[in-house]
Coordinates of C-alpha atoms and ligand atoms in Angstrom, one line a residue:
Y1 CA 64.0 20.8 -68.2
S2 CA 62.4 23.2 -70.7
K3 CA 60.6 19.7 -72.4
V4 CA 58.8 19.5 -69.2
I5 CA 57.0 22.9 -69.9
K6 CA 54.5 23.3 -72.2
L7 CA 52.9 26.7 -71.7
R8 CA 50.0 27.6 -73.5
T9 CA 50.9 29.6 -76.8
T10 CA 48.6 32.1 -76.2
M11 CA 50.6 33.3 -72.8
S12 CA 52.6 36.7 -73.4
E13 CA 56.5 36.3 -73.3
A14 CA 56.6 38.1 -70.2
L15 CA 54.1 35.8 -68.2
K16 CA 55.6 32.7 -69.9
K17 CA 59.2 34.0 -68.5
R18 CA 57.7 34.7 -64.9
Q19 CA 55.7 31.3 -65.0
E20 CA 58.8 29.5 -66.0
K21 CA 60.7 31.0 -63.2
K22 CA 58.1 30.0 -60.7
K23 CA 57.9 26.4 -61.9
R24 CA 61.8 26.2 -61.5
K25 CA 61.5 27.1 -57.8
I26 CA 58.6 24.8 -57.5
C27 CA 60.7 22.2 -58.9
A28 CA 63.7 22.6 -56.5
K29 CA 61.1 22.6 -53.5
L30 CA 59.9 19.6 -54.8
Q31 CA 63.5 18.1 -55.5
A32 CA 64.4 19.3 -51.9
Y33 CA 61.2 16.9 -50.7
G34 CA 63.2 13.8 -52.3
L35 CA 61.0 13.7 -55.3
Q36 CA 63.2 12.8 -58.4
I37 CA 61.9 15.0 -60.9
D38 CA 62.1 13.7 -64.6
C39 CA 62.7 15.9 -67.9
N40 CA 61.2 13.3 -69.8
P41 CA 57.1 12.1 -69.2
T42 CA 57.1 8.8 -67.1
S43 CA 53.9 7.3 -66.2
T44 CA 53.9 9.4 -62.6
V45 CA 52.7 12.8 -62.6
V46 CA 53.4 15.3 -59.4
I47 CA 50.9 18.0 -59.6
A48 CA 52.3 20.8 -57.3
N49 CA 49.8 22.9 -55.2
A50 CA 47.5 19.9 -55.3
G51 CA 47.9 18.3 -52.1
I52 CA 45.9 18.0 -49.1
G53 CA 48.0 21.0 -47.5
N54 CA 46.7 23.1 -50.2
M55 CA 43.1 22.5 -49.1
V56 CA 42.3 21.0 -52.5
C57 CA 38.9 19.0 -52.4
S58 CA 40.5 15.2 -52.8
T59 CA 37.2 14.1 -54.4
E60 CA 37.2 17.0 -56.6
L61 CA 41.0 16.2 -57.5
T62 CA 40.4 12.5 -58.1
H63 CA 37.6 13.2 -60.7
L64 CA 39.7 15.8 -62.3
V65 CA 42.8 13.8 -62.7
S66 CA 41.0 10.4 -63.9
Q67 CA 39.5 12.2 -67.2
Y68 CA 42.8 11.9 -68.6
G69 CA 43.0 8.0 -67.9
D70 CA 43.1 5.2 -65.6
C71 CA 44.7 6.3 -62.5
I72 CA 45.8 5.8 -59.0
L73 CA 45.9 9.2 -56.9
L74 CA 48.6 8.9 -54.4
K75 CA 48.7 11.8 -51.9
L76 CA 51.5 13.0 -49.9
D77 CA 49.9 14.1 -46.7
G78 CA 50.2 17.2 -45.2
K79 CA 52.5 18.2 -48.4
S80 CA 51.7 20.7 -51.1
Y81 CA 51.4 18.4 -53.9
A82 CA 49.7 15.5 -55.1
V83 CA 51.1 12.5 -57.1
V84 CA 49.0 10.4 -60.0
Q85 CA 50.4 7.4 -60.9
Y86 CA 48.9 6.5 -64.4
K87 CA 48.7 3.3 -66.2
N88 CA 50.6 4.6 -69.0
T89 CA 52.8 7.4 -70.1
E90 CA 50.4 8.7 -72.9
S91 CA 47.6 9.2 -70.1
A92 CA 50.4 10.8 -68.0
K93 CA 51.7 13.1 -70.6
Y94 CA 47.9 14.0 -71.7
A95 CA 47.0 14.9 -68.0
A96 CA 50.2 16.8 -66.8
E97 CA 49.7 19.0 -70.4
S98 CA 46.0 19.4 -69.5
L99 CA 46.5 20.5 -65.9
E100 CA 49.4 22.9 -66.3
G101 CA 48.2 26.1 -65.3
H102 CA 44.8 24.5 -63.9
Q103 CA 42.9 26.4 -61.2
M104 CA 41.0 24.5 -58.4
V105 CA 39.1 26.5 -55.9
K106 CA 40.3 25.6 -52.4
Q107 CA 38.2 23.9 -49.9
T108 CA 37.9 26.4 -47.0
K109 CA 39.1 29.7 -48.8
N110 CA 37.7 31.7 -51.3
E111 CA 41.1 31.4 -53.5
F112 CA 42.2 29.2 -55.9
A113 CA 45.2 26.7 -56.2
T114 CA 47.2 26.9 -59.4
F115 CA 48.7 23.5 -60.7
Y116 CA 52.3 23.0 -62.0
C117 CA 52.7 19.7 -63.4
F118 CA 56.1 17.6 -63.6
Y119 CA 57.1 13.8 -63.9
L120 CA 58.6 11.6 -61.2
N121 CA 60.9 8.8 -62.0
N122 CA 60.2 7.0 -58.7
I123 CA 57.0 6.6 -57.1
P124 CA 57.4 7.7 -53.6
Q125 CA 57.4 4.5 -51.3
E126 CA 56.8 6.7 -47.9
D127 CA 53.6 8.1 -46.6
V128 CA 51.4 7.2 -49.5
I129 CA 47.7 7.4 -49.6
F130 CA 45.7 5.0 -51.4
A131 CA 42.4 6.9 -51.4
E132 CA 40.7 4.2 -53.0
E133 CA 37.8 2.5 -52.3
K134 CA 38.5 -1.2 -51.4
S135 CA 35.8 -4.0 -52.2
D136 CA 36.2 -5.9 -48.9
L137 CA 34.8 -3.0 -46.7
P138 CA 31.0 -2.4 -45.9
N139 CA 29.3 -0.3 -48.7
G140 CA 29.8 3.3 -48.1
L141 CA 33.0 3.1 -45.8
I142 CA 35.9 4.6 -47.0
K143 CA 39.2 4.2 -45.5
I144 CA 41.9 6.4 -46.2
E145 CA 45.6 5.0 -44.8
N146 CA 48.3 7.1 -43.7
F147 CA 45.9 10.3 -43.4
L148 CA 48.5 12.0 -41.1
N149 CA 52.1 11.5 -40.6
K150 CA 53.9 9.9 -37.8
E151 CA 54.8 13.1 -36.1
E152 CA 51.5 14.5 -36.5
E153 CA 50.1 11.1 -34.8
Q154 CA 52.4 11.6 -31.7
A155 CA 51.7 15.3 -31.4
L156 CA 47.8 14.2 -31.0
I157 CA 48.5 11.3 -28.8
N158 CA 50.6 13.7 -26.5
C159 CA 47.7 16.2 -26.4
I160 CA 45.0 13.1 -25.6
Q161 CA 47.2 12.2 -22.8
H162 CA 47.6 15.4 -21.3
D163 CA 43.7 15.8 -21.6
I164 CA 43.5 12.3 -19.7
S165 CA 45.8 13.4 -17.3
I166 CA 43.9 16.4 -16.1
L167 CA 40.7 17.2 -15.0
S168 CA 39.2 20.1 -16.9
N169 CA 35.6 21.6 -17.9
D170 CA 36.1 21.8 -21.5
H171 CA 36.2 18.1 -21.8
V172 CA 34.5 15.2 -19.7
S173 CA 36.6 12.2 -19.2
E174 CA 35.1 8.9 -18.1
K175 CA 36.5 5.3 -17.5
L176 CA 34.1 2.9 -18.7
K177 CA 34.4 -1.0 -18.3
H178 CA 36.5 -1.7 -21.2
R179 CA 37.9 1.8 -22.4
T180 CA 38.3 5.4 -21.6
V181 CA 36.4 7.9 -23.2
L182 CA 36.7 11.8 -23.6
H183 CA 33.9 14.0 -24.7
Y184 CA 34.4 17.1 -26.3
G185 CA 31.8 19.9 -27.4
Y186 CA 28.9 17.6 -26.2
K187 CA 29.0 14.8 -23.6
F188 CA 28.0 11.7 -25.0
R189 CA 25.0 9.8 -22.9
Y190 CA 26.0 6.1 -23.3
G191 CA 22.4 5.2 -21.4
T192 CA 20.5 6.6 -24.6
N193 CA 23.5 6.7 -26.9
D194 CA 22.9 10.3 -27.7
V195 CA 23.9 14.0 -26.2
D196 CA 22.0 16.6 -24.5
I197 CA 21.4 19.4 -27.0
N198 CA 20.8 21.9 -24.5
N199 CA 24.1 21.4 -22.6
P200 CA 27.2 21.7 -24.8
I201 CA 30.3 21.6 -23.3
S202 CA 31.0 25.6 -23.8
E203 CA 34.9 25.2 -24.9
G204 CA 33.6 23.1 -27.9
L205 CA 36.3 21.1 -29.8
P206 CA 40.1 21.1 -28.8
N207 CA 42.1 23.6 -30.6
Y208 CA 44.6 20.7 -31.2
I209 CA 42.2 18.9 -33.8
E210 CA 41.6 21.8 -35.8
N211 CA 43.9 21.2 -38.2
L212 CA 43.3 17.3 -38.6
L213 CA 39.4 18.5 -39.0
D214 CA 40.6 21.0 -42.0
R215 CA 41.8 18.2 -43.6
I216 CA 38.8 15.7 -43.1
M217 CA 36.7 18.8 -44.6
A218 CA 39.0 18.6 -47.4
T219 CA 38.2 15.5 -48.3
G220 CA 34.9 16.8 -49.4
Y221 CA 32.7 14.1 -47.8
L222 CA 31.4 16.0 -44.7
P223 CA 28.3 18.1 -45.4
S224 CA 29.2 20.2 -42.4
R225 CA 31.8 20.6 -39.9
P226 CA 31.4 18.2 -36.7
D227 CA 30.9 19.7 -33.1
Q228 CA 31.1 16.5 -31.0
L229 CA 34.3 14.6 -30.8
T230 CA 34.3 11.2 -28.6
I231 CA 38.1 10.2 -28.0
N232 CA 38.0 6.4 -26.9
M233 CA 41.4 5.3 -25.4
Y234 CA 41.7 1.3 -25.9
E235 CA 44.1 -0.7 -23.9
P236 CA 45.1 -4.3 -24.8
G237 CA 42.1 -6.0 -24.0
D238 CA 39.5 -3.4 -24.4
G239 CA 36.7 -3.3 -27.3
I240 CA 33.5 -1.5 -27.8
P241 CA 30.1 -3.4 -28.7
P242 CA 28.6 -3.6 -32.2
H243 CA 26.8 -0.5 -32.7
T244 CA 25.2 2.0 -35.2
D245 CA 25.9 5.3 -34.0
N246 CA 22.4 7.2 -33.2
T247 CA 21.0 8.7 -36.6
R248 CA 18.4 10.7 -34.8
S249 CA 21.3 12.7 -32.8
F250 CA 24.0 12.6 -35.2
D251 CA 24.0 13.8 -39.0
G252 CA 25.0 12.5 -41.8
V253 CA 28.6 11.1 -42.5
L254 CA 31.0 9.9 -39.1
S255 CA 34.5 10.2 -39.5
T256 CA 37.0 8.4 -37.1
V257 CA 40.8 8.5 -37.0
S258 CA 42.9 5.7 -35.6
L259 CA 46.0 6.4 -33.5
G260 CA 48.7 4.1 -32.0
S261 CA 47.9 0.4 -32.2
H262 CA 46.2 -1.3 -35.0
T263 CA 43.1 -2.9 -34.2
V264 CA 40.6 -5.1 -36.1
M265 CA 36.7 -3.3 -36.6
N266 CA 33.9 -5.8 -37.3
F267 CA 31.1 -4.8 -39.3
S268 CA 28.0 -6.8 -39.2
K269 CA 24.3 -6.3 -40.4
E270 CA 21.3 -9.0 -40.4
G271 CA 21.4 -11.2 -43.6
A272 CA 25.0 -10.2 -44.4
E273 CA 28.5 -11.8 -43.7
R274 CA 30.3 -10.4 -41.2
I275 CA 33.3 -8.3 -42.5
D276 CA 36.6 -7.8 -40.6
V277 CA 38.4 -4.5 -41.3
C278 CA 42.0 -3.9 -40.1
V279 CA 42.6 -0.7 -39.0
E280 CA 46.0 0.6 -39.2
P281 CA 47.3 3.4 -37.1
R282 CA 46.9 6.8 -39.0
T283 CA 43.7 5.7 -41.1
L284 CA 40.7 7.8 -41.7
F285 CA 37.5 6.1 -42.0
L286 CA 34.6 7.9 -43.1
F287 CA 31.4 6.4 -42.5
T288 CA 29.0 6.9 -45.4
G289 CA 26.0 5.6 -46.9
E290 CA 25.2 2.1 -45.9
S291 CA 28.1 2.0 -43.3
R292 CA 26.8 4.6 -41.6
Y293 CA 22.9 3.5 -41.7
E294 CA 22.7 0.0 -42.0
W295 CA 26.0 -1.7 -40.5
R296 CA 27.0 -2.0 -37.2
H297 CA 30.5 -1.7 -36.0
G298 CA 32.3 -2.9 -32.9
I299 CA 36.0 -4.1 -31.9
Q300 CA 36.3 -7.4 -29.7
Q301 CA 37.8 -7.5 -26.5
R302 CA 41.2 -8.8 -27.1
K303 CA 45.0 -8.6 -26.8
F304 CA 45.8 -9.7 -30.0
D305 CA 44.7 -10.0 -33.6
I306 CA 44.7 -12.6 -36.2
L307 CA 45.8 -10.9 -39.7
D308 CA 46.6 -11.9 -43.1
Q309 CA 44.0 -15.1 -42.8
G310 CA 45.8 -16.5 -39.7
K311 CA 49.2 -15.8 -41.0
K312 CA 50.0 -13.2 -38.4
I313 CA 49.4 -12.4 -35.2
T314 CA 49.6 -9.1 -33.9
T315 CA 49.6 -7.8 -30.5
R316 CA 47.7 -4.9 -29.6
T317 CA 49.0 -1.6 -27.8
I318 CA 47.4 1.4 -26.6
R319 CA 45.1 2.6 -29.5
Y320 CA 43.4 6.0 -29.4
S321 CA 40.3 6.9 -31.9
L322 CA 38.9 10.0 -32.4
T323 CA 35.4 10.0 -33.6
F324 CA 33.9 13.2 -35.2
R325 CA 30.0 13.8 -35.1
T326 CA 27.6 16.6 -36.1
V327 CA 24.9 16.8 -33.3
V328 CA 21.4 17.4 -35.0
K329 CA 20.2 20.7 -33.5
D330 CA 16.4 20.1 -33.8
A331 CA 16.2 16.6 -32.3
G332 CA 12.9 15.9 -34.3
K333 CA 14.6 16.1 -37.7
S334 CA 16.4 12.9 -38.4
G335 CA 14.6 9.5 -38.7
C336 CA 11.3 9.0 -40.0
T337 CA 8.6 8.7 -37.9
Q338 CA 5.6 10.8 -38.9
K339 CA 4.5 11.7 -35.7
E340 CA 7.2 14.6 -35.3
E341 CA 7.1 17.9 -36.2
F342 CA 9.5 19.2 -38.9
L343 CA 9.9 23.2 -39.7
I344 CA 10.6 24.9 -43.1
P345 CA 14.3 25.7 -42.8
E346 CA 15.1 29.1 -42.8
N347 CA 18.9 29.0 -42.7
E348 CA 21.5 27.1 -44.3
S349 CA 22.4 24.6 -41.4
D350 CA 18.9 23.8 -40.9
A351 CA 18.6 23.0 -44.8
N352 CA 21.7 21.1 -44.7
S353 CA 20.5 18.9 -41.8
L354 CA 17.0 18.5 -43.4
E355 CA 18.7 17.4 -46.6
S356 CA 20.9 15.0 -44.7
S357 CA 18.1 13.3 -42.8
H358 CA 15.2 13.8 -45.3
V359 CA 16.7 13.4 -48.6
H360 CA 20.2 11.9 -48.7
S361 CA 19.7 9.1 -45.8
V362 CA 16.5 8.2 -47.1
Y363 CA 17.8 7.8 -50.9
D364 CA 20.4 5.9 -49.8
K365 CA 18.1 3.2 -47.8
I366 CA 15.2 3.1 -50.6
A367 CA 17.8 2.7 -53.5
D368 CA 17.1 -0.5 -54.6
H369 CA 13.2 0.0 -54.5
F370 CA 13.5 3.5 -56.0
S371 CA 15.6 2.1 -58.8
S372 CA 13.0 -0.6 -59.7
T373 CA 10.4 2.2 -60.0
R374 CA 12.4 4.5 -62.2
E375 CA 13.5 2.6 -65.3
K376 CA 11.1 4.1 -68.1
P377 CA 12.5 7.5 -69.3
W378 CA 10.5 10.4 -69.6
P379 CA 9.7 10.9 -73.6
H380 CA 10.6 14.7 -73.0
V381 CA 13.9 14.2 -71.7
V382 CA 14.8 11.9 -74.4
E383 CA 14.0 14.3 -76.9
F384 CA 16.0 16.9 -75.4
L385 CA 19.3 14.5 -75.5
Q386 CA 18.4 13.5 -79.3
S387 CA 18.2 17.3 -80.1
L388 CA 21.7 17.7 -78.9
P389 CA 24.6 17.4 -81.6
R390 CA 25.9 14.0 -81.8
A391 CA 28.9 13.1 -79.3
S392 CA 27.8 15.7 -77.1
V393 CA 29.2 15.3 -73.7
V394 CA 26.5 15.2 -71.2
L395 CA 26.5 15.3 -67.2
D396 CA 23.3 14.1 -65.6
V397 CA 23.4 15.7 -62.2
G398 CA 21.3 13.8 -59.6
C399 CA 21.3 10.8 -62.1
G400 CA 19.7 8.6 -59.8
S401 CA 19.9 4.9 -60.7
G402 CA 20.9 5.8 -64.2
R403 CA 17.5 6.3 -65.6
Y404 CA 19.0 8.5 -68.7
L405 CA 22.4 7.1 -68.8
G406 CA 21.9 4.4 -71.4
V407 CA 19.3 5.9 -73.6
C408 CA 21.3 7.8 -76.3
Q409 CA 24.3 5.7 -77.1
Q410 CA 25.5 8.6 -79.5
H411 CA 26.4 10.7 -77.0
F412 CA 28.8 10.4 -74.3
M413 CA 26.8 10.8 -70.7
L414 CA 28.4 10.8 -67.4
G415 CA 25.9 10.7 -64.1
C416 CA 26.5 12.0 -60.4
D417 CA 24.1 11.7 -57.6
R418 CA 24.5 12.3 -53.8
S419 CA 23.2 9.0 -52.9
V420 CA 26.3 6.1 -52.6
S421 CA 23.6 3.5 -53.1
L422 CA 22.1 4.6 -56.2
I423 CA 25.8 5.3 -57.8
N424 CA 26.5 1.7 -56.8
I425 CA 23.4 0.6 -58.9
C426 CA 24.9 3.1 -61.8
K427 CA 28.0 1.1 -61.2
Q428 CA 26.8 -2.1 -61.7
K429 CA 25.2 -1.3 -64.8
N430 CA 28.9 0.0 -66.0
F431 CA 27.6 3.6 -66.2
P432 CA 30.4 6.0 -65.6
S433 CA 29.0 8.0 -62.4
F434 CA 30.1 9.3 -59.5
V435 CA 29.0 10.3 -56.1
C436 CA 28.8 14.6 -55.5
N437 CA 26.6 16.9 -54.0
G438 CA 25.2 18.9 -56.8
L439 CA 25.5 22.3 -54.9
K440 CA 29.3 22.0 -55.5
L441 CA 30.1 19.7 -58.4
P442 CA 33.6 18.5 -59.0
V443 CA 33.9 19.4 -62.2
R444 CA 36.0 22.0 -64.4
E445 CA 34.1 24.7 -65.6
G446 CA 32.4 24.5 -68.9
S447 CA 33.5 20.7 -69.4
F448 CA 30.3 19.8 -70.6
D449 CA 28.5 20.1 -73.8
A450 CA 25.1 19.9 -71.9
C451 CA 23.2 19.0 -68.4
I452 CA 20.2 17.4 -67.5
C453 CA 19.0 18.0 -63.9
I454 CA 15.7 15.8 -63.3
A455 CA 13.6 15.8 -60.2
V456 CA 16.8 16.9 -58.1
I457 CA 16.4 20.7 -57.3
H458 CA 12.9 20.2 -55.5
H459 CA 15.1 18.3 -52.7
Y460 CA 16.8 21.7 -51.9
A461 CA 15.4 23.2 -48.9
T462 CA 16.1 27.0 -49.3
E463 CA 15.8 29.3 -52.3
K464 CA 19.4 30.3 -52.2
R465 CA 20.3 26.3 -52.4
R466 CA 18.0 26.1 -55.3
I467 CA 19.8 28.6 -57.4
Q468 CA 23.2 27.6 -56.2
A469 CA 22.3 24.1 -57.8
I470 CA 21.5 25.9 -61.0
K471 CA 24.6 27.9 -61.0
E472 CA 26.5 24.6 -60.8
L473 CA 24.8 23.3 -63.8
L474 CA 25.7 26.7 -65.6
R475 CA 29.2 26.5 -64.5
A476 CA 29.6 22.7 -65.9
V477 CA 28.3 23.5 -69.5
R478 CA 30.5 25.4 -71.9
I479 CA 29.1 28.7 -73.5
G480 CA 26.3 27.9 -75.7
G481 CA 25.7 24.8 -73.8
K482 CA 22.4 23.5 -72.9
I483 CA 20.6 22.5 -69.6
L484 CA 17.4 20.8 -68.8
I485 CA 15.9 20.8 -65.6
Y486 CA 12.6 19.2 -64.2
A487 CA 11.0 20.4 -61.0
W488 CA 7.9 18.6 -59.5
A489 CA 5.1 21.4 -59.7
I490 CA 2.4 22.0 -57.2
E491 CA -0.1 22.4 -60.1
Q492 CA -0.5 18.4 -60.8
T493 CA -3.4 19.1 -63.5
C494 CA -2.4 21.3 -66.7
N495 CA -5.1 22.2 -69.1
N496 CA -7.6 20.2 -67.3
V497 CA -5.6 17.0 -67.8
K498 CA -4.4 15.4 -64.5
S499 CA -0.7 14.3 -64.1
K500 CA 0.3 10.5 -63.8
Y501 CA 1.0 11.1 -60.3
L502 CA -2.5 11.9 -59.4
K503 CA -4.3 9.6 -61.9
K504 CA -2.7 6.8 -60.0
N505 CA -4.9 7.4 -57.4
A506 CA -7.7 5.0 -58.5
V507 CA -5.2 1.9 -58.5
T508 CA -3.6 2.6 -55.4
S509 CA -6.3 3.2 -53.1
N510 CA -5.0 0.9 -50.6
Q511 CA -1.9 3.0 -50.3
E512 CA -1.3 4.0 -46.7
H513 CA -2.6 7.6 -46.1
I514 CA -0.9 9.2 -43.4
E515 CA -2.7 12.3 -41.9
S516 CA -2.4 15.2 -44.1
D517 CA -0.9 18.1 -41.8
V518 CA -1.4 21.3 -43.6
S519 CA 1.2 24.2 -42.0
S520 CA 0.0 26.5 -39.1
P521 CA 2.8 28.9 -37.8
K522 CA 4.5 27.4 -34.7
D523 CA 6.3 30.1 -33.2
G524 CA 6.6 32.3 -36.1
K525 CA 7.7 29.4 -38.2
Q526 CA 6.0 27.4 -41.0
K527 CA 5.9 23.6 -40.3
L528 CA 6.5 21.1 -43.1
A529 CA 3.4 19.1 -44.4
V530 CA 3.3 15.6 -44.6
H531 CA 1.9 15.1 -48.0
V532 CA -0.8 12.2 -48.6
N533 CA 0.3 10.7 -51.7
R534 CA -1.8 10.9 -54.9
T535 CA -3.6 14.0 -53.7
L536 CA -3.0 17.7 -54.6
F537 CA -0.3 19.5 -52.3
V538 CA -1.6 21.7 -49.8
Q539 CA 1.7 23.7 -49.7
Q540 CA 5.0 24.1 -51.2
D541 CA 7.2 22.7 -48.9
L542 CA 6.7 19.1 -47.8
L543 CA 7.5 15.8 -46.7
V544 CA 6.6 12.9 -49.1
P545 CA 6.0 9.4 -47.8
W546 CA 7.9 6.5 -49.5
K547 CA 6.6 3.4 -48.7
S548 CA 9.6 1.1 -49.3
K549 CA 9.6 -2.4 -50.4
N550 CA 12.8 -4.5 -50.1
V551 CA 12.9 -5.8 -53.4
N552 CA 15.7 -8.0 -52.4
S553 CA 13.7 -10.0 -50.0
K554 CA 11.5 -12.5 -51.4
S555 CA 9.0 -12.4 -48.5
N556 CA 7.8 -9.0 -49.4
N557 CA 6.9 -8.2 -46.1
S558 CA 9.8 -5.8 -45.0
C559 CA 8.3 -2.5 -45.4
S560 CA 8.6 0.9 -44.2
T561 CA 7.5 4.4 -44.6
Y562 CA 10.3 7.2 -45.4
L563 CA 9.8 10.9 -45.5
R564 CA 11.4 12.9 -48.3
Y565 CA 11.6 16.5 -48.2
Y566 CA 10.3 18.3 -51.4
H567 CA 9.9 22.2 -52.3
V568 CA 7.1 21.7 -55.1
F569 CA 7.5 24.7 -57.6
K570 CA 4.6 27.0 -58.4
E571 CA 4.3 28.2 -62.3
N572 CA 6.8 30.7 -63.4
E573 CA 9.1 29.9 -59.9
L574 CA 11.9 27.9 -62.0
Q575 CA 11.6 30.5 -64.4
S576 CA 12.2 33.4 -62.0
L577 CA 15.2 31.5 -60.5
C578 CA 16.8 31.2 -63.6
S579 CA 16.5 34.7 -64.5
Q580 CA 18.2 35.9 -61.3
I581 CA 21.5 34.1 -62.8
T582 CA 23.6 35.9 -65.2
E583 CA 24.8 34.1 -68.2
C584 CA 21.4 32.1 -68.2
S585 CA 19.1 32.2 -70.8
V586 CA 15.8 30.3 -70.6
L587 CA 15.1 28.9 -74.3
K588 CA 11.7 27.6 -73.2
S589 CA 9.7 27.0 -70.1
Y590 CA 6.7 23.9 -69.7
H591 CA 4.8 21.8 -67.9
D592 CA 5.2 18.3 -68.5
N593 CA 3.0 15.8 -66.5
G594 CA 3.4 17.2 -63.0
N595 CA 6.8 19.0 -63.4
W596 CA 7.9 22.4 -64.3
C597 CA 10.5 22.4 -66.9
V598 CA 13.1 24.7 -68.4
I599 CA 15.6 24.5 -71.2
L600 CA 18.4 26.9 -70.3
E601 CA 21.4 28.3 -72.6
K602 CA 24.9 29.7 -71.1
V603 CA 25.3 33.0 -72.7
Ligands
AKG701 O1 37.4 2.9 -32.0 C1 36.7 3.0 -32.9 O2 37.5 3.4 -33.9 C2 35.2 3.4 -33.1 C3 34.8 4.4 -32.0 C4 33.3 4.1 -32.2 O3 32.5 3.5 -32.8 C5 32.2 5.2 -31.4 O4 32.9 5.8 -30.3 O5 31.3 5.3 -31.6
FE2_702 FE1 30.5 4.1 -33.4

């Protein structure tokens, strides 16, 4: 057994003994769960305290464990451990030794989970979650099978059946023509496919879904905790017409948990082949990116489904689905019509929904066109990368479609971005990259020699968030590590030289000009101005139009305007944010073509 434990040599003897004792206890617990712990390294690592039950973020964990080699994260749901299957024993050994004693911040509490690693000599067959994105799903749809176990499923069904059977003020139940629905938090209005934000149901979401919702939050995909729940009950022969859940009323990611019968969900989108996705009971679907905004989903009214390419016919029984949504509180915030009014956010929740509707979802929609205009690297950014010691490990936070990921072959470059569609483009280019929010980077402290963050932090809608984004960059690099940040400047001329952005005015006179909307206080709140492209900025917080061409369509006729939120920086503002952060030393600060830039060092 002692071969399993490789504790760090720096530990004191007493601490080492305590750890060994603790580890033996944990080992006994794992064995009690039926896991066969092997004294010798195998290709399967079990990490105690890294399970969904420990509130560890699965996306963060996935990125962490994959640093040591090709692997699949198998999670035994509800339990307090994770199982990682590596391609070979060597990688597994590397991971187990590196992750021993690793501490990860838990999702919902301000606490750490301390990892203990063991080897398994059997891969558990029961209750395994493959948190893999499958290629036969619409882009952005994340399917996690066995998200809950059978007992949890039955307990939820019992609660739902009880709610259906009683008339109560805390939910609204309705028998529709082709299914029965229950609404919590807000009543869903089928005529307009929205909710009345002024009329919430006072009881909120039912208590019995809180644990489930904690677990959904722990996946790390949802920007905020949902406040509306629709439960659909489908009898055999029931269905739901193809639709896209209203993006004006509901923010960001949707999550749906299935209980009872299997079903088949059909995804459709103009110009794309229909995708039929088999929905097993106990599966969680996260509708992100394209699957949320561009695809319709529906369920045909049938009593049976034909699966496995016609080989299997399965009869439907009663199915329940729980769809969690987050209601947009200021109804004018989502979507992209310019006539609506938008306010400068004053709190985190407003900032979160503004970023979701006017940054994340816009980039997901304009990704192809955006990428085609962002190919040429900026020289001073390349210069910074080249100034780093050879073979540096560099993280590009907000890498977009990978503009800088291929420019410096002498380094190891890793990219991340909040936009699923932009990361898909990086992946097509074979750039190592992943999706995450820069406010919470799923990386270990000090893992990088350097970070770049180009044209990203101007998309955070409060100063607190801009500082948090810089703090995360500092956390990601080691002491002595360098960081380069670029943010758009309100000053678009420097030493009387116009930035390229302004200069382009001459050749883009046929650009659409939307009425510039200078902020005037409205009920004491400042409005966001809609900026006129290629002109001087009238204020710091703005919506900047992006006229999108569909680069994939031959006709080039399909064109729409989206508004992206920006906070353009004043001279010294970026420096001053950095100086509020301990361990941050500003090495250099400069203006580059309409951007304020800083080079930082972690001290
Ligand atoms: O039953 C499902 O899985 C889907 C439900 C749904 O799409 C909805 O309620 O909007
Ligand atoms: Fe839906």
